[in-house]
Structures are given as structure tokens and as C-alpha cells.
XYZ file of C-alpha atoms in Angstrom:
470
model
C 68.651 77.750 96.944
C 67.014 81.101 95.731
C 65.188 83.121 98.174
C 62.528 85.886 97.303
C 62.273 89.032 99.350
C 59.179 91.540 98.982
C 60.145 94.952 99.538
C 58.613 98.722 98.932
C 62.075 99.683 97.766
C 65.124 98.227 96.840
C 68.389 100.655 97.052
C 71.430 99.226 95.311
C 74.551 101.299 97.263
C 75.314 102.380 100.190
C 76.913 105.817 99.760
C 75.183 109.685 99.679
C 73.302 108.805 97.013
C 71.858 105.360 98.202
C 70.821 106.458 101.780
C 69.357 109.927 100.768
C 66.770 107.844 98.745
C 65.944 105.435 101.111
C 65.456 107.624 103.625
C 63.401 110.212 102.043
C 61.194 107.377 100.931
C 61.262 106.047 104.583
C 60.125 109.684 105.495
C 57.184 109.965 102.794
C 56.074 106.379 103.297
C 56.267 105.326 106.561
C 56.227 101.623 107.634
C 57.360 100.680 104.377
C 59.393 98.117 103.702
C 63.459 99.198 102.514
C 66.211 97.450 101.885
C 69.901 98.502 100.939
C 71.974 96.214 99.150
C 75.543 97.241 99.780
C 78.530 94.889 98.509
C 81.299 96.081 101.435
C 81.005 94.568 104.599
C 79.816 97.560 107.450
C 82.787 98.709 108.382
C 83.921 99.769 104.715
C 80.067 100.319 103.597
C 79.492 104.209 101.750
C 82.009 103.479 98.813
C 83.500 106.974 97.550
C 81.128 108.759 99.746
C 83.058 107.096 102.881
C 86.129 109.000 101.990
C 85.616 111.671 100.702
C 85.680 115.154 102.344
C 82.852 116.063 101.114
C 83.724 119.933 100.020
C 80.004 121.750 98.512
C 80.685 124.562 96.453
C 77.745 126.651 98.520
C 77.755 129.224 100.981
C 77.446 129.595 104.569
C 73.430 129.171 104.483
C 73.912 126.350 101.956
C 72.963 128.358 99.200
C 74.895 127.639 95.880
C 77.718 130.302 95.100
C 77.441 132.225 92.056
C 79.202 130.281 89.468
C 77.925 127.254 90.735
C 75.865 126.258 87.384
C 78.369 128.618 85.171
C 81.156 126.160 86.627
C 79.410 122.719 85.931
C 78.177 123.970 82.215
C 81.907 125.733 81.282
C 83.481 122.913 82.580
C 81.517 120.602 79.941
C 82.073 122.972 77.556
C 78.573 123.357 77.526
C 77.246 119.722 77.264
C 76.241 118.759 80.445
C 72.767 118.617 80.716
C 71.181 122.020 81.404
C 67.887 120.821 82.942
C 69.622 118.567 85.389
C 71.783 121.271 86.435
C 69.036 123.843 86.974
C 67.160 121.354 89.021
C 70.379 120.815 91.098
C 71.172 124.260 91.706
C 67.582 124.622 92.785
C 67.590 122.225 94.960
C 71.160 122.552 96.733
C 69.945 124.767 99.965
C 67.095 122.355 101.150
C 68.890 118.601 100.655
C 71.615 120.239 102.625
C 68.693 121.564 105.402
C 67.392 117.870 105.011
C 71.137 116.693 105.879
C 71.299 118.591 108.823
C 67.942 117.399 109.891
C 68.957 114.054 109.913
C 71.866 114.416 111.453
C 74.682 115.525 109.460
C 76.029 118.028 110.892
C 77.201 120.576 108.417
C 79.883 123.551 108.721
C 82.583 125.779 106.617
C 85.802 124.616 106.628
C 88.980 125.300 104.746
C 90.866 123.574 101.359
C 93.797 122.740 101.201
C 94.479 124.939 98.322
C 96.805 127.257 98.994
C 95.367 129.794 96.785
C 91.586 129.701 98.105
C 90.002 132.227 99.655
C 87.679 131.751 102.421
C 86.228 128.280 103.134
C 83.966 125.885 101.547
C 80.521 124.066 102.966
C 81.206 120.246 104.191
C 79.873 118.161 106.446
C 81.564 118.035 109.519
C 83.521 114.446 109.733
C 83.496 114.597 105.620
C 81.512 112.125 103.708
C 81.996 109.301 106.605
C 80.408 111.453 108.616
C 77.234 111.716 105.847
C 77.631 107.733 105.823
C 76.910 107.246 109.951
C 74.490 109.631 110.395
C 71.980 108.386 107.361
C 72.429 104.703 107.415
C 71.608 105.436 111.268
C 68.759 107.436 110.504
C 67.284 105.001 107.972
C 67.481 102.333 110.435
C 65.937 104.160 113.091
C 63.076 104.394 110.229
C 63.078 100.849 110.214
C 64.981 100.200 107.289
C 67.200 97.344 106.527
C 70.975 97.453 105.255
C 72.124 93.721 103.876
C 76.032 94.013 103.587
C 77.926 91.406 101.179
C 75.142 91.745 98.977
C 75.645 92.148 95.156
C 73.083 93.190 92.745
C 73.570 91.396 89.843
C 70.401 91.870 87.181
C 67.168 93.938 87.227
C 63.862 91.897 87.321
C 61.726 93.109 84.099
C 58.195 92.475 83.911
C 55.435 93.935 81.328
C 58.222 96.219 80.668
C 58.485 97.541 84.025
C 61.290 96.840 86.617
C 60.135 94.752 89.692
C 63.675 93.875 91.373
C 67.182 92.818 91.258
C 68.389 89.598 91.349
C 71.661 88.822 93.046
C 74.257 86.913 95.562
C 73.339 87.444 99.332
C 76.146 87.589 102.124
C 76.155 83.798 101.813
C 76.510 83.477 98.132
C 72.800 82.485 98.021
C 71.015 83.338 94.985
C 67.860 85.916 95.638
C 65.730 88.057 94.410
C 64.814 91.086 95.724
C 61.239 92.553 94.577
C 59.819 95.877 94.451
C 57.785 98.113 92.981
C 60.543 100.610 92.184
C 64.731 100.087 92.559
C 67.185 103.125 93.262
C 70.698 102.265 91.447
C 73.113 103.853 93.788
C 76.156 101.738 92.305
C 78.768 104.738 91.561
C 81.080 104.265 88.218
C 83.068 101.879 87.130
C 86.599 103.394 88.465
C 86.966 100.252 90.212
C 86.651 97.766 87.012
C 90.000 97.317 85.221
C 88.183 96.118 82.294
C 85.511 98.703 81.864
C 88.810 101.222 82.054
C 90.379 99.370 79.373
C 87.382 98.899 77.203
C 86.252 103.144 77.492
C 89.823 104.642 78.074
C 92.280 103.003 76.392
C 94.605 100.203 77.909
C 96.370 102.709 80.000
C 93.361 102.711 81.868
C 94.741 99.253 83.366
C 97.088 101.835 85.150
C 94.531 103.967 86.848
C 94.130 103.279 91.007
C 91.384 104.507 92.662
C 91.976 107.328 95.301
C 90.280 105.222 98.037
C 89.554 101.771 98.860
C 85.784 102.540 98.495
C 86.115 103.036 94.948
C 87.221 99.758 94.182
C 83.923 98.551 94.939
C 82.370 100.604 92.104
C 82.614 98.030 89.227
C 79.623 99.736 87.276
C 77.073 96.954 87.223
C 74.507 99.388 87.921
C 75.566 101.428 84.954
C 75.634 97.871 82.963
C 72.361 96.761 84.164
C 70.357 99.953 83.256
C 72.185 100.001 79.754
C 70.430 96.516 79.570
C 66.846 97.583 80.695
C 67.135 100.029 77.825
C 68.098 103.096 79.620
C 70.706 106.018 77.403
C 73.614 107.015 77.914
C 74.860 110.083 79.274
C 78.403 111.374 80.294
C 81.635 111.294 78.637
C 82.718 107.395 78.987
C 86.313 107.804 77.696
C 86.881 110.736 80.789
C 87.541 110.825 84.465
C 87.733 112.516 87.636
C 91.647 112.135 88.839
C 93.738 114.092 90.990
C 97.668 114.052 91.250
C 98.933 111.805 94.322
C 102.207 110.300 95.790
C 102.349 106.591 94.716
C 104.746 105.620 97.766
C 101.924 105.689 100.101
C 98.829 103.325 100.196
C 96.752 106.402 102.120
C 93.593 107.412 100.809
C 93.726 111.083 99.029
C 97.124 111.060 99.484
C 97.256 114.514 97.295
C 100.202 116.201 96.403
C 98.600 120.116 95.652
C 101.731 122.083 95.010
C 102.726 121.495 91.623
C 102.834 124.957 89.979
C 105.385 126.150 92.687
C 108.043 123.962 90.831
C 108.397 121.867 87.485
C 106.751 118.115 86.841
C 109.140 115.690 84.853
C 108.357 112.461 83.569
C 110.933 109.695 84.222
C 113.050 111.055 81.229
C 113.690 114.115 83.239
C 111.373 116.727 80.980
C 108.573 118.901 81.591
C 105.182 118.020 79.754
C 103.274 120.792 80.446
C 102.131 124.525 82.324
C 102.589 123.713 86.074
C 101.484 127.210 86.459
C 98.445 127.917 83.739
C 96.172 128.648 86.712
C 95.256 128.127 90.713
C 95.005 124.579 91.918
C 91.698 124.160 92.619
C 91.528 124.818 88.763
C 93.789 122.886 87.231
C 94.517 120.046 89.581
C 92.386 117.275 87.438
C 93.813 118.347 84.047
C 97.305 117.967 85.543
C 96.513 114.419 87.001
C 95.200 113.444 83.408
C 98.331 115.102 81.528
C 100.428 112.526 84.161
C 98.621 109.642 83.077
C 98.405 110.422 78.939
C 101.660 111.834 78.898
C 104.040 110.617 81.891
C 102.826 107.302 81.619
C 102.082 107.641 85.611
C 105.454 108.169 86.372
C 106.325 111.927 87.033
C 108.151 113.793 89.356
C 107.719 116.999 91.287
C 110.934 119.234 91.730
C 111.095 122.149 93.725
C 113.746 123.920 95.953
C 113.775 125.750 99.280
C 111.823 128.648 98.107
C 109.136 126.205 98.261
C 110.412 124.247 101.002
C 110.772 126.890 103.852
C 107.233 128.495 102.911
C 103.850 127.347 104.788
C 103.182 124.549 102.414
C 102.262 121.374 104.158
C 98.327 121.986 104.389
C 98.583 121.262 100.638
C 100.473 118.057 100.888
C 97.765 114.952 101.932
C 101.062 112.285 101.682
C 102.214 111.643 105.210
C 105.510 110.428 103.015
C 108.478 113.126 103.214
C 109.770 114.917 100.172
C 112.814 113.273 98.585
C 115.678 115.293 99.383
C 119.253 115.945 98.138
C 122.041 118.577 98.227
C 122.293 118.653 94.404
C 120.258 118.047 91.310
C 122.503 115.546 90.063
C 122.054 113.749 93.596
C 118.366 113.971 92.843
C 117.611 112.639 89.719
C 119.992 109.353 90.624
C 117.252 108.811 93.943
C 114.845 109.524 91.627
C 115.941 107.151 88.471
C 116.571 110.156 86.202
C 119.732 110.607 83.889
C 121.072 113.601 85.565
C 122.319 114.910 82.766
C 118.571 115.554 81.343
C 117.191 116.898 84.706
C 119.984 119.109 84.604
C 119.396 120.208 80.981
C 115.628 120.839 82.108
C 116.472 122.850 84.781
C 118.776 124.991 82.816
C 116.388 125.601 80.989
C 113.639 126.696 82.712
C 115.765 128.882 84.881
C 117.308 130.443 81.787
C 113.444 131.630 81.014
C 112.561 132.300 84.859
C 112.401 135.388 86.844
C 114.222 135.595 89.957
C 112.160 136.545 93.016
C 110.064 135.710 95.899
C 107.812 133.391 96.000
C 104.347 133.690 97.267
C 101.920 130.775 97.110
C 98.674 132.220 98.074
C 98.049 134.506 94.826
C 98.202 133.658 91.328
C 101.633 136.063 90.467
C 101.522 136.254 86.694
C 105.450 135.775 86.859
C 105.788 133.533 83.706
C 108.033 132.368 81.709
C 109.840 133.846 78.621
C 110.443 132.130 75.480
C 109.906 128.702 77.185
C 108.105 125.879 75.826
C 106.277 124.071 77.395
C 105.519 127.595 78.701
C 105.068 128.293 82.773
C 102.337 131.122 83.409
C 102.573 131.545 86.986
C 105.157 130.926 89.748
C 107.693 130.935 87.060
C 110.826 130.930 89.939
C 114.284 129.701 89.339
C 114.782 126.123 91.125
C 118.247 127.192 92.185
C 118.860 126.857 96.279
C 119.362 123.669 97.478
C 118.880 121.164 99.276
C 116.703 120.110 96.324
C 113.473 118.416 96.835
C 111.038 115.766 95.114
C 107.630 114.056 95.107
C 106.862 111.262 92.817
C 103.343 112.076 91.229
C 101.140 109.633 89.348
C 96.888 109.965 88.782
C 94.537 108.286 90.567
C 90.962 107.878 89.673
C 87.879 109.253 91.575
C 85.538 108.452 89.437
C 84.732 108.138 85.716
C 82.076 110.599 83.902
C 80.488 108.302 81.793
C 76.839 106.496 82.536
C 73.129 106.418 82.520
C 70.358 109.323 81.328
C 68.064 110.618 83.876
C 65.767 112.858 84.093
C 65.046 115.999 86.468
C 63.120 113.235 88.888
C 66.423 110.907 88.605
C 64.475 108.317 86.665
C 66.492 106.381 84.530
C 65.253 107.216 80.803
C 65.772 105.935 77.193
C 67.968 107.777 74.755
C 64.350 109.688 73.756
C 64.109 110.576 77.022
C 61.091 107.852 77.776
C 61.206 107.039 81.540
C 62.056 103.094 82.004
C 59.131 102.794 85.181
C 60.417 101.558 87.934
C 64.105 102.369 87.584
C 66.157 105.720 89.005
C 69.872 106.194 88.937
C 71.592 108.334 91.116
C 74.969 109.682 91.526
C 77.817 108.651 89.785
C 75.880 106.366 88.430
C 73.818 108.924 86.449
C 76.063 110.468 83.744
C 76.760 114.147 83.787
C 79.801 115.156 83.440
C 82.121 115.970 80.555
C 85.776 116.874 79.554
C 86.499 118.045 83.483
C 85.020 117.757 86.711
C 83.877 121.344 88.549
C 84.928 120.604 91.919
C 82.924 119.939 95.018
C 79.118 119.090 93.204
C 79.372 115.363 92.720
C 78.157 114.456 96.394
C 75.611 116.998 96.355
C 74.652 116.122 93.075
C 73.825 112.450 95.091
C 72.433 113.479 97.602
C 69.869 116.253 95.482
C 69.105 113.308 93.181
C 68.624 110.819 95.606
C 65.946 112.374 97.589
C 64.121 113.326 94.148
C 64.120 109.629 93.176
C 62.574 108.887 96.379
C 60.110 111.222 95.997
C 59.360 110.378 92.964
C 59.034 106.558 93.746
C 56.736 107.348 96.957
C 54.123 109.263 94.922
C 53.697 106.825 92.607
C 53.573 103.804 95.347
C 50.015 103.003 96.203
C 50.209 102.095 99.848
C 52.460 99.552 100.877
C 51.179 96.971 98.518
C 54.375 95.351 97.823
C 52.984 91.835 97.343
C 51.183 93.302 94.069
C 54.153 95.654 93.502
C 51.201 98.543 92.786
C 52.868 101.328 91.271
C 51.164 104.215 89.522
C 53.343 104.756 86.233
């Protein structure tokens, strides 16, 4: 049986995005009527946001950091879109003040980059944290989360949007009307087929970093797409970081790769552990595992890393793989020793001998060496010998729907679809790499525009005429 439900608002996720928007619009229009569709049950509702840490590359009074918009537009090699990222570097310092006021309780805290100095913004409990405190907040506003909901199709009207249509918790068919619907949805990380289709079939091979993200199938994207909304984003890239594979743990990172050599199962290096810090590399190297590795590669280091301060790097709660020789190494490890040997060789041959500190980019590199190594270039020569296997896992992909500075969802012209905002990952933005520590912000920012945006154009609470001044 199909049920209709009048609303004020209909939010389609759950996450930073989602909950900024509905309640902003709870704050502007109070009394309205809200609703949040989420598709997890409660206990796993906020999707990436839930896991995340939630690092903000601002300062202490919220404020972004210099680079902040260099970063996001060098990082695209200059085609993300300018205007969105003014608007979010102008608006960075009050959504977090809006946080805090709603209970999100925000601090500096450290990376676990070994090179970093000084600490980073984040709310305090990461993005879990961001999760409780506005989904409590919007209900104390009176607003209503429905968990086990799917969205499946916008309701179009006189070229407007006027709902979603969708499965309730019990598989009922409904409709849920409005004057005005938030897509909150994330990307499609967690949709093998949407992988396959935009990256290749190797994107079959791509696990998301948390159980959250396996929620974000990219309907969202798909149904604005339909409505006639553009596309924005780079579809065939992604947001991965390097993990351990043995474990099941969310953000189980392994951060320590330039301090040794990465082989794929054939025993060879693929690349420059050691081309920069960490915190700039890390994503490139977890794509360069995927392309090139096939998501099978292996981390090899000795007891100059070992017996340094290293474990703040390390998310797996899964040992290193340890041996007395390289030979005894590759065999736990499924290598020919005779090739890890060779690559060893190698690279020592073209290595400097020395200490090794992991806290400042060195310069030692390599000589003569190719691939080359152009930091932390150390000889992997004291044993015991240690491992990590190292494949990419997906965050989130890049690719997905045009917005504008208000986060309304917009034709390839740039024509505003009425009705309709996309938010977060949802909105595309992003291009060739990700520039850490902006993509919740960047939901949270854009969320409380959309809501904004949506409340002054509501007339009243006139949802059974779904009054909306376009």
C-alpha cells in the first residue's frame, strides 16, 4: 500500500551534510515539519560522517589556514570550481561556531602523521561525535529521523521537485512530499557497479574504509542526473588511503610507507615511497597500489624503522610480519625470495647509510635508482625484517552533481533545478586528488546554505500547497 507524507523538508542522509540542513532549516523555520530519510538502521546511521575523524584544515579559532583554497584549487590542478571554494572558505569559521552551538564540541588535536607539525581542528569524538550531537539537536527541534528508509526517485511536478518516492522501514511504498528536498546521499564508493562502470573493472576491487560507506550507493547522484541536474567532479577518481587488508577495522591505515620500500606481490618497487610527507602523498600512493599492485603490495622495512616512535602512524591493531631474514620474509609473505632479494640489493646499492629520522622530510635520496626514492632513502639492512601487507581502500569517489554557491542542484548551464540541493559528497568537486581534511566541512558549509536557501524561499509552513517562492 503507498502512503503519502506532507513535509516542509525532506533530507535524504543522515551524515554532516544531511543534519546541518535540517537543522538550520529547523532553526530558520520553526514548527516546520522535517523529515530525514536515512537507509542504516540508528545505530549505524551518519554513513562516512560516522567514522570519520573528522580532521578541518583550520586554525585554533576555526578560521581556515592559509593554503586552505590554494590546497583545494592545486590539488585539482586548477579545476575545481573557484566560486564554490571561495564561498567555502568564507564560510568555514561560522558553520564551525554553529557546530559548537549545537553541541559539537570542537578542539585541536594531533595526526597521525609523523611529519606534521602542530595539530589540526576536529570535533572532539570525530565525526560520530558530529552525528549524536545534531541528529539530537534536530530532534529536540522537533524533527523526525525514519531509519530503513530508501529514497528511491524525486517527485517532479511543473518542472519543479515536490518529493521522493521510496521503500519505508517496512518495505512499504511512500511518498514523501515537500516543497524543497536536500540530497545528502554521499558517492557511490559503496556501489560495485557504479565503480566498474566510471573506474574501470578494477574498481570491483575497491573496499570502502568503513562500513558507513557501503551505504553510499549514489542514488542521490543518479536521481539528480535524472531531474536534469550537471555534472561536476572527476567520475573516473577517488579518495583512497593505503590500509592493512588482514584486519576488518575501520581506517585501519598503515602511514609509514616512505620509511621503507612498497613491493607488489612480484617482489618490486612501483614507485617514490619518499617523493614527499605523508599527509601529501598518502592518496596518490593508495591509488598507485590499486592501478599498479593490483591491491596486493607489501611494506618492508627494518629495525631502523622498527625501534623508532612509529606506532601513532599505524591505525591496524594487526602486528607487523616479522622474520630474521629477507628470504624468511618474502616466503610469509608469498614472494619469490630471490626477487625481494634482488630489490633490496638494489635499493641499498643506491641508498645512503644513516640515521633515520621520521619527523622531517631528510632529502636523503636515492642515486641512480629507478623507480627513484627522494626522501628516507635508508638501507633496509638490520634485521629482524618487518612487513605490512598494503592494499587501497575507498573513501569516497569525486565524481557527482553541479551546485551552485547556495548548494542548489543546477543544470550543466548553471540553471537552478527549484526545489532540489545536493550536498556533500554528493555535490561534485573534486578532481585528480583530494586536499585533506575539507570534505566534512565542505558538508557541513553546504548544508546549512541549502537550508537557508530552502527556508527563504518557503512561504510559511504551507506544506499541503508545497508554496515555494522560486
Amino acid at each position: 500500500m503507498k502512503q503519502f507524507q506532507p513535509k516542509d523538508l525532506i533530507v535524504v542522509g543522515c551524515g554532516a551534510g544531511g543534519l546541518s540542513a535540517a537543522v538550520s532549516f529547523l532553526e530558520k523555520r520553526p514548527g516546520s515539519e522535517v523529515v530525514v530519510l536515512e537507509r542504516a538502521a540508528r545505530a549505524d546511521r551518519g554513513g562516512n560522517t560516522r567514522w570519520t575523524k573528522g580532521f578541518f584544515r583550520l586554525r585554533e579559532d576555526g578560521s581556515p589556514t592559509e593554503d586552505f583554497a590554494e590546497r583545494i584549487d592545486r590539488y585539482s590542478l586548477g579545476q575545481a570550481d573557484s566560486a564554490i571554494v571561495e564561498k567555502l572558505t568564507d564560510e568555514a569559521q561560522q558553520t564551525v561556531a554553529w557546530a559548537q552551538s549545537n553541541g559539537v564540541e570542537m578542539g585541536l588535536a594531533e595526526t597521525y602523521f609523523l611529519t606534521s607539525k602542530g595539530s589540526r581542528m576536529m570535533p572532539r569524538g570525530g565525526g560520530a561525535a558530529v552525528v549524536e550531537a545534531l541528529a539530537a539537536r534536530f530532534e529536540q527541534l522537533g524533527g523526525q529521523i525514519e531509519y530503513e528508509a530508501a529514497a528511491v526517485d524525486l517527485i517532479i511536478e511543473a518542472g519543479r521537485i515536490v518529493g521522493v518516492s521510496g521503500l519505508d522501514a517496512n518495505e512499504l511504498e511512500t511518498s514523501w512530499r515537500a516543497p524543497a528536498v536536500v540530497l545528502a546521499t554521499g558517492g557511490f564508493q559503496g556501489n560495485k557497479e557504479l565503480l566498474a562502470h566510471h573506474l574501470g573493472e578494477r574498481g570491483r576491487s575497491l573496499e570502502t574504509i568503513c562500513p558507513g560507506g557501503a551505504n553510499n550507493r549514489g542514488e542521490g547522484i543518479s536521481m539528480a542526473l535524472k531531474a536534469g541536474a550537471g555534472q561536476a567532479g572527476q567520475f573516473d577518481m577517488f579518495h583512497g588511503e593505503p590500509s592493512d587488508p588482514r584486519t576488518t577495522k575501520a581506517e585501519a591505515l598503515v602511514m609509514i610507507y616512505p620509511y621503507g620500500i612498497l613491493v607488489n606481490s612480484e617482489g618490486r618497487r612501483f614507485l617514490d615511497e619518499g617523493k614527499d610527507s605523508v599527509d601529501e602523498t598518502f592518496e596518490d600512493v593508495a591509488y598507485h597500489i590499486w592501478r599498479d599492485a593490483n591491491q596486493q603490495a607489501y611494506l618492508i622495512v627494518d629495525q631502523l624503522l622498527l625501534q623508532s616512535d612509529y606506532k601513532k602512524a599505524v591505525l591496524s591493531e594487526t602486528e607487523p610480519i616479522l622474520a630474521d631474514s629477507l628470504e624468511e620474509l618474502a616466503v610469509s609473505l608469498g614472494i619469490e625470495p630471490s626477487e625481494l632479494a634482488a630489490t633490496v640489493q638494489t635499493y641499498n646499492s643506491a641508498c645512503h647509510p644513516g640515521p633515520l629520522d621520521v619527523t622531517v622530510k631528510d632529502g636523503v635520496a636515492t642515486q641512480n635508482l629507478n623507480p627513484p626514492k627522494s626522501n628516507w632513502a635508508r638501507p633496509i639492512s638490520k634485521g629482524p625484517f618487518g612487513a605490512w601487507p598494503m592494499a587501497s581502500v575507498i573513501t569516497f569517489t569525486f565524481g557527482g552533481v553541479k551546485t551552485d554557491t547556495a548548494g542548489r542542484a543546477v543544470t550543466t548551464d548553471g540553471e537552478p533545478i527549484p526545489g532540489l540541493y545536493v550536498v556533500g559528497e554528493a555535490a561534485g568537486l573534486y578532481h585528480h586528488s583530494y586536499p585533506g581534511a575539507s570534505s566534512m566541512l565542505r558538508a557541513m558549509v553546504f548544508g546549512r546554505l541549502a537550508a537557508a536557501d530552502a527556508a527563504a524561499k518557503h512561504i510559511g509552513n504551507s506544506k499541503e500547497s508545497y508554496a515555494y517562492n522560486v
